[in-house]
Coordinates of C-alpha atoms in Angstrom, one line a residue:
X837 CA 86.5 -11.2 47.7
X838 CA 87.9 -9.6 44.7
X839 CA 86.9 -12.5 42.7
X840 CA 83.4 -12.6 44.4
X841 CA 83.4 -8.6 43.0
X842 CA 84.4 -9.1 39.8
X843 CA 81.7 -11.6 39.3
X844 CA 79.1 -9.7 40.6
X845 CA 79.9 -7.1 37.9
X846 CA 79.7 -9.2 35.2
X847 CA 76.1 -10.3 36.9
X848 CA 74.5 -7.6 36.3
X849 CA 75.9 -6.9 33.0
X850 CA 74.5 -9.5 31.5
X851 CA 71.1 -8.3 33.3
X852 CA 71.3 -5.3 31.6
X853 CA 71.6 -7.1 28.3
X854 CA 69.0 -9.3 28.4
X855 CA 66.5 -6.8 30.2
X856 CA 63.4 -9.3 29.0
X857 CA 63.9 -11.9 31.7
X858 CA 66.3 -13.4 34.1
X859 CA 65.6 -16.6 32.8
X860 CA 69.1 -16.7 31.3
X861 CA 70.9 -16.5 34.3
X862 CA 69.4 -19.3 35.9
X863 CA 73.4 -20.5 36.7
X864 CA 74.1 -17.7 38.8
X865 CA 70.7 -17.4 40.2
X866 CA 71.7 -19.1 43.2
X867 CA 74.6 -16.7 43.8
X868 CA 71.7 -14.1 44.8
X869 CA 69.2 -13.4 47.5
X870 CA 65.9 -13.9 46.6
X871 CA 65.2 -10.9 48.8
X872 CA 67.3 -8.2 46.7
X873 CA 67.7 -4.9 49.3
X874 CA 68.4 -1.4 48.2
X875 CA 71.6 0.0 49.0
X876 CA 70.4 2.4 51.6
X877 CA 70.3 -0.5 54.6
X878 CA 72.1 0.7 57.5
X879 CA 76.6 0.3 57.4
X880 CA 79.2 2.0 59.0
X881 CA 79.9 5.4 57.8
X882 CA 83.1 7.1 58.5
X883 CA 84.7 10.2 57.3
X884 CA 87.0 8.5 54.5
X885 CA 83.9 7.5 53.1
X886 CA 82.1 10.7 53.1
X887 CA 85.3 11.7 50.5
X888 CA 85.0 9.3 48.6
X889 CA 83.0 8.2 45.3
X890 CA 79.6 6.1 46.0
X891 CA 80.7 2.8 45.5
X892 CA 78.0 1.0 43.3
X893 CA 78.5 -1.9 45.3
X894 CA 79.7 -3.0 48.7
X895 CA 82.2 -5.3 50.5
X896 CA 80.1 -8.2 52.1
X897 CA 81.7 -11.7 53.3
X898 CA 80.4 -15.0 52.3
X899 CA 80.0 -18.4 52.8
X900 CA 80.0 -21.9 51.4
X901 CA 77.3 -24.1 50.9
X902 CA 77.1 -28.2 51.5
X903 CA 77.9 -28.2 47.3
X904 CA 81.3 -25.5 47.7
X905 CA 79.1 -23.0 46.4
X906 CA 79.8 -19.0 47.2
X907 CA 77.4 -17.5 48.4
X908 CA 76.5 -14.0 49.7
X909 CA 74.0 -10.5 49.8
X910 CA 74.2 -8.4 47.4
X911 CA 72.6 -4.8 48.0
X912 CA 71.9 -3.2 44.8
X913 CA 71.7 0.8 44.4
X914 CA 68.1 2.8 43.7
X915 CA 69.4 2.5 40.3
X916 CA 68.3 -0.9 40.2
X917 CA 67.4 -2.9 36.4
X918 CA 63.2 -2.4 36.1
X919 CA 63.0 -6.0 35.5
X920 CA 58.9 -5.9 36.4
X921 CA 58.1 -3.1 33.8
X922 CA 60.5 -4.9 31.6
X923 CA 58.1 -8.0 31.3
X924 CA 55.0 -5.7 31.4
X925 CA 56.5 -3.9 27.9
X926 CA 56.8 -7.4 26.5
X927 CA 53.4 -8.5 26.9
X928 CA 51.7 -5.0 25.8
X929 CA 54.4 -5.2 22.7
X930 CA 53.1 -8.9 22.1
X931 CA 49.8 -7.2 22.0
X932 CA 50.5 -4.8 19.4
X933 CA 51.7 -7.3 17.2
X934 CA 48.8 -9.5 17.2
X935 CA 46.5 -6.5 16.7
X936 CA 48.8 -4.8 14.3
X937 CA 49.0 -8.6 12.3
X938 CA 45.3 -8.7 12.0
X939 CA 44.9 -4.7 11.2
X940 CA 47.4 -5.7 8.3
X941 CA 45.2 -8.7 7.0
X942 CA 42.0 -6.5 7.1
X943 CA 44.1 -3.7 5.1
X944 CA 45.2 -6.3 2.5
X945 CA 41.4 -7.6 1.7
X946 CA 40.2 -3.9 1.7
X947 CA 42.8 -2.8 -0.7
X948 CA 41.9 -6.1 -3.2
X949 CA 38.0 -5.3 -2.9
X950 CA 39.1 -1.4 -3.5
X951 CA 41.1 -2.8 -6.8
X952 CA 37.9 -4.7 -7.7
X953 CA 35.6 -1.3 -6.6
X954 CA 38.0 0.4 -9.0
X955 CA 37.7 -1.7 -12.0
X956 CA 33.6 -1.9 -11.5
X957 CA 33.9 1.6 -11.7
X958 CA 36.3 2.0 -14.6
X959 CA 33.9 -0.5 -17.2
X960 CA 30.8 1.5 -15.5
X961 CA 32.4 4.6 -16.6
X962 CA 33.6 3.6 -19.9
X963 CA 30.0 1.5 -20.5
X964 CA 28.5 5.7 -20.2
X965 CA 30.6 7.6 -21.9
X966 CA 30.2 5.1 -24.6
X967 CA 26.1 5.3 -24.3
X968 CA 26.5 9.3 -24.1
X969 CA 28.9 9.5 -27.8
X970 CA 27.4 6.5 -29.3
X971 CA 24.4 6.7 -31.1
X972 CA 23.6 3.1 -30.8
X973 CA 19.7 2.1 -29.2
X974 CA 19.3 1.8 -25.9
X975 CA 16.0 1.0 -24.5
X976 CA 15.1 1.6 -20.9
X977 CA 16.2 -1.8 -19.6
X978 CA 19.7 -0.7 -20.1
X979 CA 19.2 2.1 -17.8
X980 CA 18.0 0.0 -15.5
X981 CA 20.6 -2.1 -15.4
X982 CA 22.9 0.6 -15.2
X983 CA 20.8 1.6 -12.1
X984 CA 21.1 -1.9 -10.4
X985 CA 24.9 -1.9 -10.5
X986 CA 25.5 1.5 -9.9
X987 CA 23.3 0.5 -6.5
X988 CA 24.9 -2.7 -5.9
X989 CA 28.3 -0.9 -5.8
X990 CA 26.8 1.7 -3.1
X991 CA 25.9 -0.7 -0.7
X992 CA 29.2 -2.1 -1.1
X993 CA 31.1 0.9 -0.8
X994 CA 28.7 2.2 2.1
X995 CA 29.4 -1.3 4.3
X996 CA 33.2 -0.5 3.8
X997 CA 33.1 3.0 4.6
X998 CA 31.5 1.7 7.8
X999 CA 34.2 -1.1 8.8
X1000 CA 37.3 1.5 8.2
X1001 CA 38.1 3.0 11.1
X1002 CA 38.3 7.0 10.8
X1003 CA 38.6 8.1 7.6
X1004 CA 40.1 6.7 4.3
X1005 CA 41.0 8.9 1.3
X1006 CA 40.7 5.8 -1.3
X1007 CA 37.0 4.6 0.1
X1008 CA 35.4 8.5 0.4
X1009 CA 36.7 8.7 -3.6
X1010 CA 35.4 5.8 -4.7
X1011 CA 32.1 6.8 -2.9
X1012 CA 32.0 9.9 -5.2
X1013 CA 32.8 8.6 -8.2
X1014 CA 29.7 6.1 -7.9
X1015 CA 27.5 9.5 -6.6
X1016 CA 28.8 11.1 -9.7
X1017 CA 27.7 7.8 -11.8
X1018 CA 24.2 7.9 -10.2
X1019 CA 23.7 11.4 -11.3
X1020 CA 25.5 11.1 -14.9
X1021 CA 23.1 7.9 -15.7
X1022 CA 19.9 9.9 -14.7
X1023 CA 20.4 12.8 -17.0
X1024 CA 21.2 10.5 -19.6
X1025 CA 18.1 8.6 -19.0
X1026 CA 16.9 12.4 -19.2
X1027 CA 18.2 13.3 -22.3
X1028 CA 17.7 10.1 -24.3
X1029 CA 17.2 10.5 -27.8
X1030 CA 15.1 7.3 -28.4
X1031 CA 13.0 8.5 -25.6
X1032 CA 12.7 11.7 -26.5
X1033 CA 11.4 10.0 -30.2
X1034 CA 9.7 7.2 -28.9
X1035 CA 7.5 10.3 -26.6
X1036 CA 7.3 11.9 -30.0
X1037 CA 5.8 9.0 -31.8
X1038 CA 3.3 8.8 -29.0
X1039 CA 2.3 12.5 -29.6
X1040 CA 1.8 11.8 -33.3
X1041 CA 0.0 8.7 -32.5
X1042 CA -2.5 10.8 -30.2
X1043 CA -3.0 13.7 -32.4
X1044 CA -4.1 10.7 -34.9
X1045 CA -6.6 9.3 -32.7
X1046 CA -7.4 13.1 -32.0
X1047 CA -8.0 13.7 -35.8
X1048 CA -10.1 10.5 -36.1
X1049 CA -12.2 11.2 -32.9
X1050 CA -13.4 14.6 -34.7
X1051 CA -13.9 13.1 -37.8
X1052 CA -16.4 10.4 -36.2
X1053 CA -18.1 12.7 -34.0
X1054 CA -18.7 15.1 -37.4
X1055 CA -20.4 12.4 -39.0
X1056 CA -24.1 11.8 -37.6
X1057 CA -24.4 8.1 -36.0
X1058 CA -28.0 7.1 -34.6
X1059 CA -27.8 4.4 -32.6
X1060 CA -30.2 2.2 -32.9
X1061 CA -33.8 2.7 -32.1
X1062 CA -35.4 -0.5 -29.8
X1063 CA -39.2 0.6 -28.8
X1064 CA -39.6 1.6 -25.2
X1065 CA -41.0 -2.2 -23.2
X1066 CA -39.4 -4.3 -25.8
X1067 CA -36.5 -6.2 -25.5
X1068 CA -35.9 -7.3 -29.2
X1069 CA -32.1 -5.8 -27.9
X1070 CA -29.2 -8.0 -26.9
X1071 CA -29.1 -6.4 -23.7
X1072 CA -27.4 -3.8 -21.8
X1073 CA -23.7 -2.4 -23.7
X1074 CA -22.7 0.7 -22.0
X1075 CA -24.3 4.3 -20.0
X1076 CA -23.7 7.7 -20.4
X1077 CA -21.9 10.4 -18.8
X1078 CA -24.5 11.1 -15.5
X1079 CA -27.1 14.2 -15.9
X1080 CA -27.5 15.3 -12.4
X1081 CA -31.0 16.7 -12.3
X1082 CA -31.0 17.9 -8.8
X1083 CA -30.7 16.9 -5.0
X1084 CA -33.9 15.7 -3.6
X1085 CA -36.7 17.9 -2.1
X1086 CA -36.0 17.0 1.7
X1087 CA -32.4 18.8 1.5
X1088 CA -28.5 17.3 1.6
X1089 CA -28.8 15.6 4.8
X1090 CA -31.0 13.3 3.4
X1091 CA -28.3 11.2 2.3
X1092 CA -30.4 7.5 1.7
X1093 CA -33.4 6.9 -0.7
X1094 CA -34.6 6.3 -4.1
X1095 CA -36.3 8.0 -6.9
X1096 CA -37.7 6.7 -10.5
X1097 CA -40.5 7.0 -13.5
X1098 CA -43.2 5.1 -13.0
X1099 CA -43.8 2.8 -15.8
X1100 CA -47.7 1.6 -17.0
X1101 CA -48.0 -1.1 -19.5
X1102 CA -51.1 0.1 -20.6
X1103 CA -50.0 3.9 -20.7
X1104 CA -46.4 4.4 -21.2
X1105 CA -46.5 7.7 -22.7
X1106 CA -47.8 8.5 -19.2
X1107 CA -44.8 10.7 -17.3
X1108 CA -45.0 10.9 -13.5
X1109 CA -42.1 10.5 -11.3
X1110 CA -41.1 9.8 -7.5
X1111 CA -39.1 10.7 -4.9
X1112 CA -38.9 9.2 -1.9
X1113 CA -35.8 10.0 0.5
X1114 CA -35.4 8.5 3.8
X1115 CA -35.2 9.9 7.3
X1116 CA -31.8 10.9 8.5
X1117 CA -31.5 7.8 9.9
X1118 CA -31.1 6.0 6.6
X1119 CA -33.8 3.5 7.6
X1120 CA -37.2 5.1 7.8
X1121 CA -39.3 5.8 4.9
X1122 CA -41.8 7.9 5.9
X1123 CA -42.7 10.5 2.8
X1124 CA -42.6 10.4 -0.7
X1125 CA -43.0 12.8 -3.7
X1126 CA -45.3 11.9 -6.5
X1127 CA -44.0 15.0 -10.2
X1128 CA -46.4 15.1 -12.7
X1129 CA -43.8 15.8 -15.4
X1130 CA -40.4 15.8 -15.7
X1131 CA -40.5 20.1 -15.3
X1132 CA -42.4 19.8 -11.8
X1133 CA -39.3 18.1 -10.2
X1134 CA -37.0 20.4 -11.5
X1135 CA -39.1 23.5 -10.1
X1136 CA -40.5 21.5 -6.7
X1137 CA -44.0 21.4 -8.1
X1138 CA -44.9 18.2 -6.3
X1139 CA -48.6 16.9 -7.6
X1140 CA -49.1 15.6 -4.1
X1141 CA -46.9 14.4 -1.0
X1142 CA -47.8 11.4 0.9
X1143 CA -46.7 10.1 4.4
X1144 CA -46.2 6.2 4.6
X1145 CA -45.4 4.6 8.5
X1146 CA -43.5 2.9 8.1
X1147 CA -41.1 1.4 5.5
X1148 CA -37.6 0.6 5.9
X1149 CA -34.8 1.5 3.5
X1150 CA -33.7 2.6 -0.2
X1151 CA -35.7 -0.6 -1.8
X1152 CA -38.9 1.1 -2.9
X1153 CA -40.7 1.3 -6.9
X1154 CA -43.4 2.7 -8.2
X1155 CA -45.2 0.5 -11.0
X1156 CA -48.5 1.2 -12.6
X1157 CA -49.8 4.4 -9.8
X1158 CA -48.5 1.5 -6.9
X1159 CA -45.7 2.2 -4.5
X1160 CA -44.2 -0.9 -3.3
X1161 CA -41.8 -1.1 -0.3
X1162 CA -40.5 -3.3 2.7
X1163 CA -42.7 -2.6 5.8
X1164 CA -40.8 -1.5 8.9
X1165 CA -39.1 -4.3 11.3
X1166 CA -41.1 -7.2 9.4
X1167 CA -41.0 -9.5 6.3
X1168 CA -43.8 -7.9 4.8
X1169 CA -43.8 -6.5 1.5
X1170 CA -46.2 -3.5 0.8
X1171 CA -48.7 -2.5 -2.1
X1172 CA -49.0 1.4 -1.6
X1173 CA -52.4 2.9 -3.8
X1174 CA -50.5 6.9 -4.7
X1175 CA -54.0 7.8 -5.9
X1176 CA -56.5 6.8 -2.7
X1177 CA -53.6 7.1 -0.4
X1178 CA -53.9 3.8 1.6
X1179 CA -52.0 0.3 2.1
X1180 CA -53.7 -1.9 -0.2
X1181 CA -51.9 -4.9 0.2
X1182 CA -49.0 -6.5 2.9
X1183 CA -47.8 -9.8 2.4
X1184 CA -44.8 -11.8 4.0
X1185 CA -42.0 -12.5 1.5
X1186 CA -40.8 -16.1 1.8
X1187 CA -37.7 -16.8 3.5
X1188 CA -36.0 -13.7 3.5
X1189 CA -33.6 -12.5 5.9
X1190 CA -33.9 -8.8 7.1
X1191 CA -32.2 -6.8 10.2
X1192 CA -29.8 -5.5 7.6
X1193 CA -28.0 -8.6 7.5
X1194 CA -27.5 -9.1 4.0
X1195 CA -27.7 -5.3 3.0
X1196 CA -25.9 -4.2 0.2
X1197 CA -22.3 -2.8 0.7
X1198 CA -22.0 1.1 2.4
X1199 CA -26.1 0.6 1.8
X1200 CA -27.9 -0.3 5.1
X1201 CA -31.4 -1.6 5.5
X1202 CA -32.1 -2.6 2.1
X1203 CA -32.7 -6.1 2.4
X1204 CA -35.6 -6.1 0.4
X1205 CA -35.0 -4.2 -2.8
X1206 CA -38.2 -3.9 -5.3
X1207 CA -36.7 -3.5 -9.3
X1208 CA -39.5 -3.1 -12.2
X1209 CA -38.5 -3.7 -15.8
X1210 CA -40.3 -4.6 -19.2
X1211 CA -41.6 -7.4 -17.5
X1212 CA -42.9 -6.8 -14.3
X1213 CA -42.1 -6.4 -10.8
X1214 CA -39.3 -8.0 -9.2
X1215 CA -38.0 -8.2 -5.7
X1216 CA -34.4 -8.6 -4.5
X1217 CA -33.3 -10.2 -1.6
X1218 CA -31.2 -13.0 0.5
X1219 CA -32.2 -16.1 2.1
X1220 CA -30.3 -18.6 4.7
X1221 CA -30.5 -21.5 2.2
X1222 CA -28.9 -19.3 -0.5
X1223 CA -26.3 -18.0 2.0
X1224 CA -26.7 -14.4 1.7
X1225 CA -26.2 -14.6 -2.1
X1226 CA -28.8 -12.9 -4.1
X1227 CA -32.4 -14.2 -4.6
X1228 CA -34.5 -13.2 -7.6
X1229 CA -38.5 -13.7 -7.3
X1230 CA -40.6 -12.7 -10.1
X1231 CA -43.9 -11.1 -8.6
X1232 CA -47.7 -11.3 -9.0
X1233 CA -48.1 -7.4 -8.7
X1234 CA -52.1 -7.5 -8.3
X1235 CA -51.3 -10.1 -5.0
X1236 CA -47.7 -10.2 -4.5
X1237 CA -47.5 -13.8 -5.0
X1238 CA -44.0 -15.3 -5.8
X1239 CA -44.2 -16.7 -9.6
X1240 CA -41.1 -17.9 -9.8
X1241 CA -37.4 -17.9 -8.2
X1242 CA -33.3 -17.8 -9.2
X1243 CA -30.8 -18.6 -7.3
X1244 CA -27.4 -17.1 -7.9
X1245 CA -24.1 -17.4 -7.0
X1246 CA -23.4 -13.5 -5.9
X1247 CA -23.0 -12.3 -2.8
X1248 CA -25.2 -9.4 -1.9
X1249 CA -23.5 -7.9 0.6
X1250 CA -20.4 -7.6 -1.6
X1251 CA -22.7 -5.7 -4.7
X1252 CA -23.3 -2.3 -4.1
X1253 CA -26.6 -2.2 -5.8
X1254 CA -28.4 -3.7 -8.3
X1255 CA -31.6 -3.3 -11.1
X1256 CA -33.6 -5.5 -13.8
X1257 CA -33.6 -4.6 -16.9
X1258 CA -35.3 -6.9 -19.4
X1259 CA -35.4 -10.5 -17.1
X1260 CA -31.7 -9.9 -16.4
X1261 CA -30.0 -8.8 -13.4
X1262 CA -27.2 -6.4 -13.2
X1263 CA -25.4 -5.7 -10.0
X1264 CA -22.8 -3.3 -9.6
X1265 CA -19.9 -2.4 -7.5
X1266 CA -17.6 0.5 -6.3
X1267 CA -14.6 1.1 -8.1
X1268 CA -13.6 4.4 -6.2
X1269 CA -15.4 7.3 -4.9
X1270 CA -15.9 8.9 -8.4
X1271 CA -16.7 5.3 -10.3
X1272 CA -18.9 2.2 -10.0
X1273 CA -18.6 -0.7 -12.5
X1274 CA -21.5 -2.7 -13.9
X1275 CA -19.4 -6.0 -13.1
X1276 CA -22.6 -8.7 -12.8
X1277 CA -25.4 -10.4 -14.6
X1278 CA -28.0 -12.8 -14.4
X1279 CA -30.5 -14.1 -17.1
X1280 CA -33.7 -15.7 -15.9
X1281 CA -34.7 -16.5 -19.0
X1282 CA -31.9 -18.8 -19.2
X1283 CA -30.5 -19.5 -15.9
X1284 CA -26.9 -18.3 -17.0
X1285 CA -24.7 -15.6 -15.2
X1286 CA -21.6 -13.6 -16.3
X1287 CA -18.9 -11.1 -16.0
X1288 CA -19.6 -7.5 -17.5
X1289 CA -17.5 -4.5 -17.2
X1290 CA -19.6 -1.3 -17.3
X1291 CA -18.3 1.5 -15.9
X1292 CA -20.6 4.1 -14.6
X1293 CA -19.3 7.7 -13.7
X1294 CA -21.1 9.2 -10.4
X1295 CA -21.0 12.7 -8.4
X1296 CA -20.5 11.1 -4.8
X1297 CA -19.5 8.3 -2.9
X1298 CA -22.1 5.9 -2.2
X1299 CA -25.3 4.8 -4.7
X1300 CA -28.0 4.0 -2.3
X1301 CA -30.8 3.4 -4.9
X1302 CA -30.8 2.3 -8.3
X1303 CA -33.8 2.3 -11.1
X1304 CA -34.6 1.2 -14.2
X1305 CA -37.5 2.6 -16.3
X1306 CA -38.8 0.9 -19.3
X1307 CA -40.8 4.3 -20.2
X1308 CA -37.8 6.1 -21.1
X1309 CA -35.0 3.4 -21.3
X1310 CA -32.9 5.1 -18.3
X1311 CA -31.6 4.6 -14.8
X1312 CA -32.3 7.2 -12.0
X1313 CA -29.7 7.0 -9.4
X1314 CA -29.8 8.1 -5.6
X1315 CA -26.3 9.6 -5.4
X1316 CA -26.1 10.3 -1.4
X1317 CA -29.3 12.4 -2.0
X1318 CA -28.7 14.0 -5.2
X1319 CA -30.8 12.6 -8.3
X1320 CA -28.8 11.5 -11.0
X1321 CA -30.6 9.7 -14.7
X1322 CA -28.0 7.9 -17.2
X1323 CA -28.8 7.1 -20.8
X1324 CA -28.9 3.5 -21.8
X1325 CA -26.8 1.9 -25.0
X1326 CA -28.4 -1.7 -26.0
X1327 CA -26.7 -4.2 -28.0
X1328 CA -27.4 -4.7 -31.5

């Protein structure tokens, strides 16, 4: 049994050495219960044994197996190998490792894109301080440029910052240094000498056109004279600056109308004006103000007020003592006599469409729009055939016949108003709430249309009547009720 001891001991020395498995003593396996029992199982006590030293292990008898093996129980102490917690530490070590391997990769690309962060930064830096001593051009494009790799590098750096876990010394440096870049390349931009004379050049420039502005305006120009219902002109070249003359008689809530000179062929020294602003509604016209001069309107001494039911929208002109309009919910065009005060005349106008269908833009219920130039009278208008674009028709004023009809190519809900002014039609739009551009024209003597660009200057939003007068050679606007009149330029 002393041998059986002795080889026990050396058992579980080799245990103890190789604590990560029991793998290696898979010879001696056998020589141990599978069950292994702590030492405090049941045995005889007796007093000797009380004196004595715990023996680590006991005396047990054994046997041989059908091979001439020993075998035998062992009962190990509460001091037993962990062999369990041993494995456990081997797999959580194992663990470590792997993440500790891949930590280590991540480390080794961050430090090679900080080395290329670094040497970015070092040309960037040595790129300013060269721009900032040097006296060499640079034009904005190089600041620019400047400004597109400084940013380039921030996104960089910020996506790193934000795959580093906690913080990292190296990263938050490099994230200043580009902040400090930013804000060197801005005041350099700043502080840029060729700037700084290019701005100077442009001042000099300015007071030159300054100088030769004054020096114009000091020396008398007269344009050039063309007789009042004549169009010997090349047609329209540019307005003035708007002369607001007053807002109309009914009061500011009368936001939609029209106003005008009247102009008689066989009298145009004769000077009598109109006003006729539409109910609140913006639809109804149902009075109208006929000024003997120009000085009556401005002081509200009307010659005579007349009440009209009904005619719908802005549309309406006076030619020769005759209002004419667009009678209420019909077709029917309308010969007003100013002087007797009665409808002389109502006549359907062909193929028009109204019910404010093909209005003009932020203008409702102007489908049929009445314009009076050197010519005549002409009315304004869309059909179904012609697809909402605009319709010219040259008038018979005495029975409001249709002489003769164009065809254009305009849309007239997309024009915000329009006029005649010597056979030609000019149709403006909005540019913003403080502009409209003279943009279209159309020539009925020739059948041609173009592209203009006239830009006319107003007071309020929307232009909801426009007027030409060959008396005078000007335009009377109806500037959401306020009365505007623009001088006319011609072409040579």
């Amino acid at each position: 049994m002393k041998h059986i001891q002795v080889a026990l001991l050396l058992l579980m020395l080799s245990m103890i050495t190789q604590a990560s498995s029991t793998a290696a003593t898979t010879n001696v396996t056998p020589l141990i219960d599978t069950t292994l029992q702590y030492l405090s199982q049941p045995r005889e006590t007796t007093a000797s044994h009380l004196r004595m030293t715990p023996e680590l292990f006991a005396n047990v008898s054994g046997s041989l197996d059908d091979r001439g093996n020993c075998q035998c129980s062992v009962y190990l102490p509460d001091t037993t190998f962990p062999v369990q917690k041993a494995e456990q530490l081997q797999v959580i070590a194992t663990t470590l490792v792997e993440k500790f391997e891949r930590e280590l990769s991540q480390v080794k690309e961050y430090s090679k894109r900080i080395e290329l962060y670094q040497q970015k930064i070092l040309n960037l830096t040595i790129r300013v301080e060269h721009m900032e001593k040097s006296s060499v051009s640079y034009t904005e494009l190089d600041f620019q440029l400047l400004k597109v790799e400084i940013s380039d590098l921030d996104r960089l750096v910020t996506q790193l910052k934000s795959t580093v876990v906690g913080s990292n010394v190296i990263v938050d440096q490099i994230y200043m240094e580009i902040r400090n870049l930013t804000i060197l390349v801005n005041e350099l931009e700043s502080l840029d000498k060729n700037n700084i004379l290019a701005i100077r050049r442009q001042i000099v420039s300015l007071q030159n056109r300054l100088k030769e502005c004054e020096e114009s305006r000091n020396q008398t120009t007269v344009p050039p004279y063309f007789p009042p219902g004549t169009c010997i002109h090349g047609g329209l070249l540019n307005v003035s600056q708007p002369y607001v003359v007053k807002l109309n008689w009914k009061g500011f809530y009368y936001k939609y109308g029209s106003w005008g000179r009247d102009y008689s062929p066989s009298d145009p020294e004769k000077e009598v004006y109109w006003v006729a602003p539409l109910n609140t509604d913006g639809r109804y016209l149902e009075y109208f103000r006929i000024y003997k001069t120009f000085d009556d309107l401005l002081l509200f001494k009307s010659m005579y007020e007349r009440r009209i039911t009904y005619g719908e929208g802005s549309g309406a002109a006076l030619y020769n003592n005759f209002m004419y309009y667009h009678a209420y919910s019909s077709t029917n065009m309308v010969k007003y006599d100013i002087t007797k005060d009665k409808i002389v005349l109502s006549k359907a106008l062909p193929d028009v469409i109204t019910g404010n269908r093909f209005s003009y833009a932020g203008v409702s219920w102007q489908d049929i729009d009445f314009a009076v130039d050197e010519n005549g009278l002409w009315v304004l208008y869309s059909t179904e055939n012609n697809m909402g674009n605009i319709v010219i028709s040259k008038l018979n004023e005495t029975t409001l016949d249709v002489i003769n009809t164009w065809h254009t190519r305009q849309y007239k809900p997309s024009v915000s108003n329009a006029f005649m002014l010597c056979g030609v039609l000019y149709a403006t739009r909005t540019v913003s709430t403080r502009k409209e551009e003279i943009f279209y024209m159309y020539d009925t003597s020739t059948g041609q249309e173009g592209r203009v660009s006239i830009i006319m200057d107003k007071k309020l939003d929307t232009i909801q009547g426009i007027s030409y007068s060959p008396t005078d050679q000007k335009l009377y606007v109806y500037n959401d009720g306020y009365l505007l009149r623009y001088d006319i330029t011609f072409q040579h």
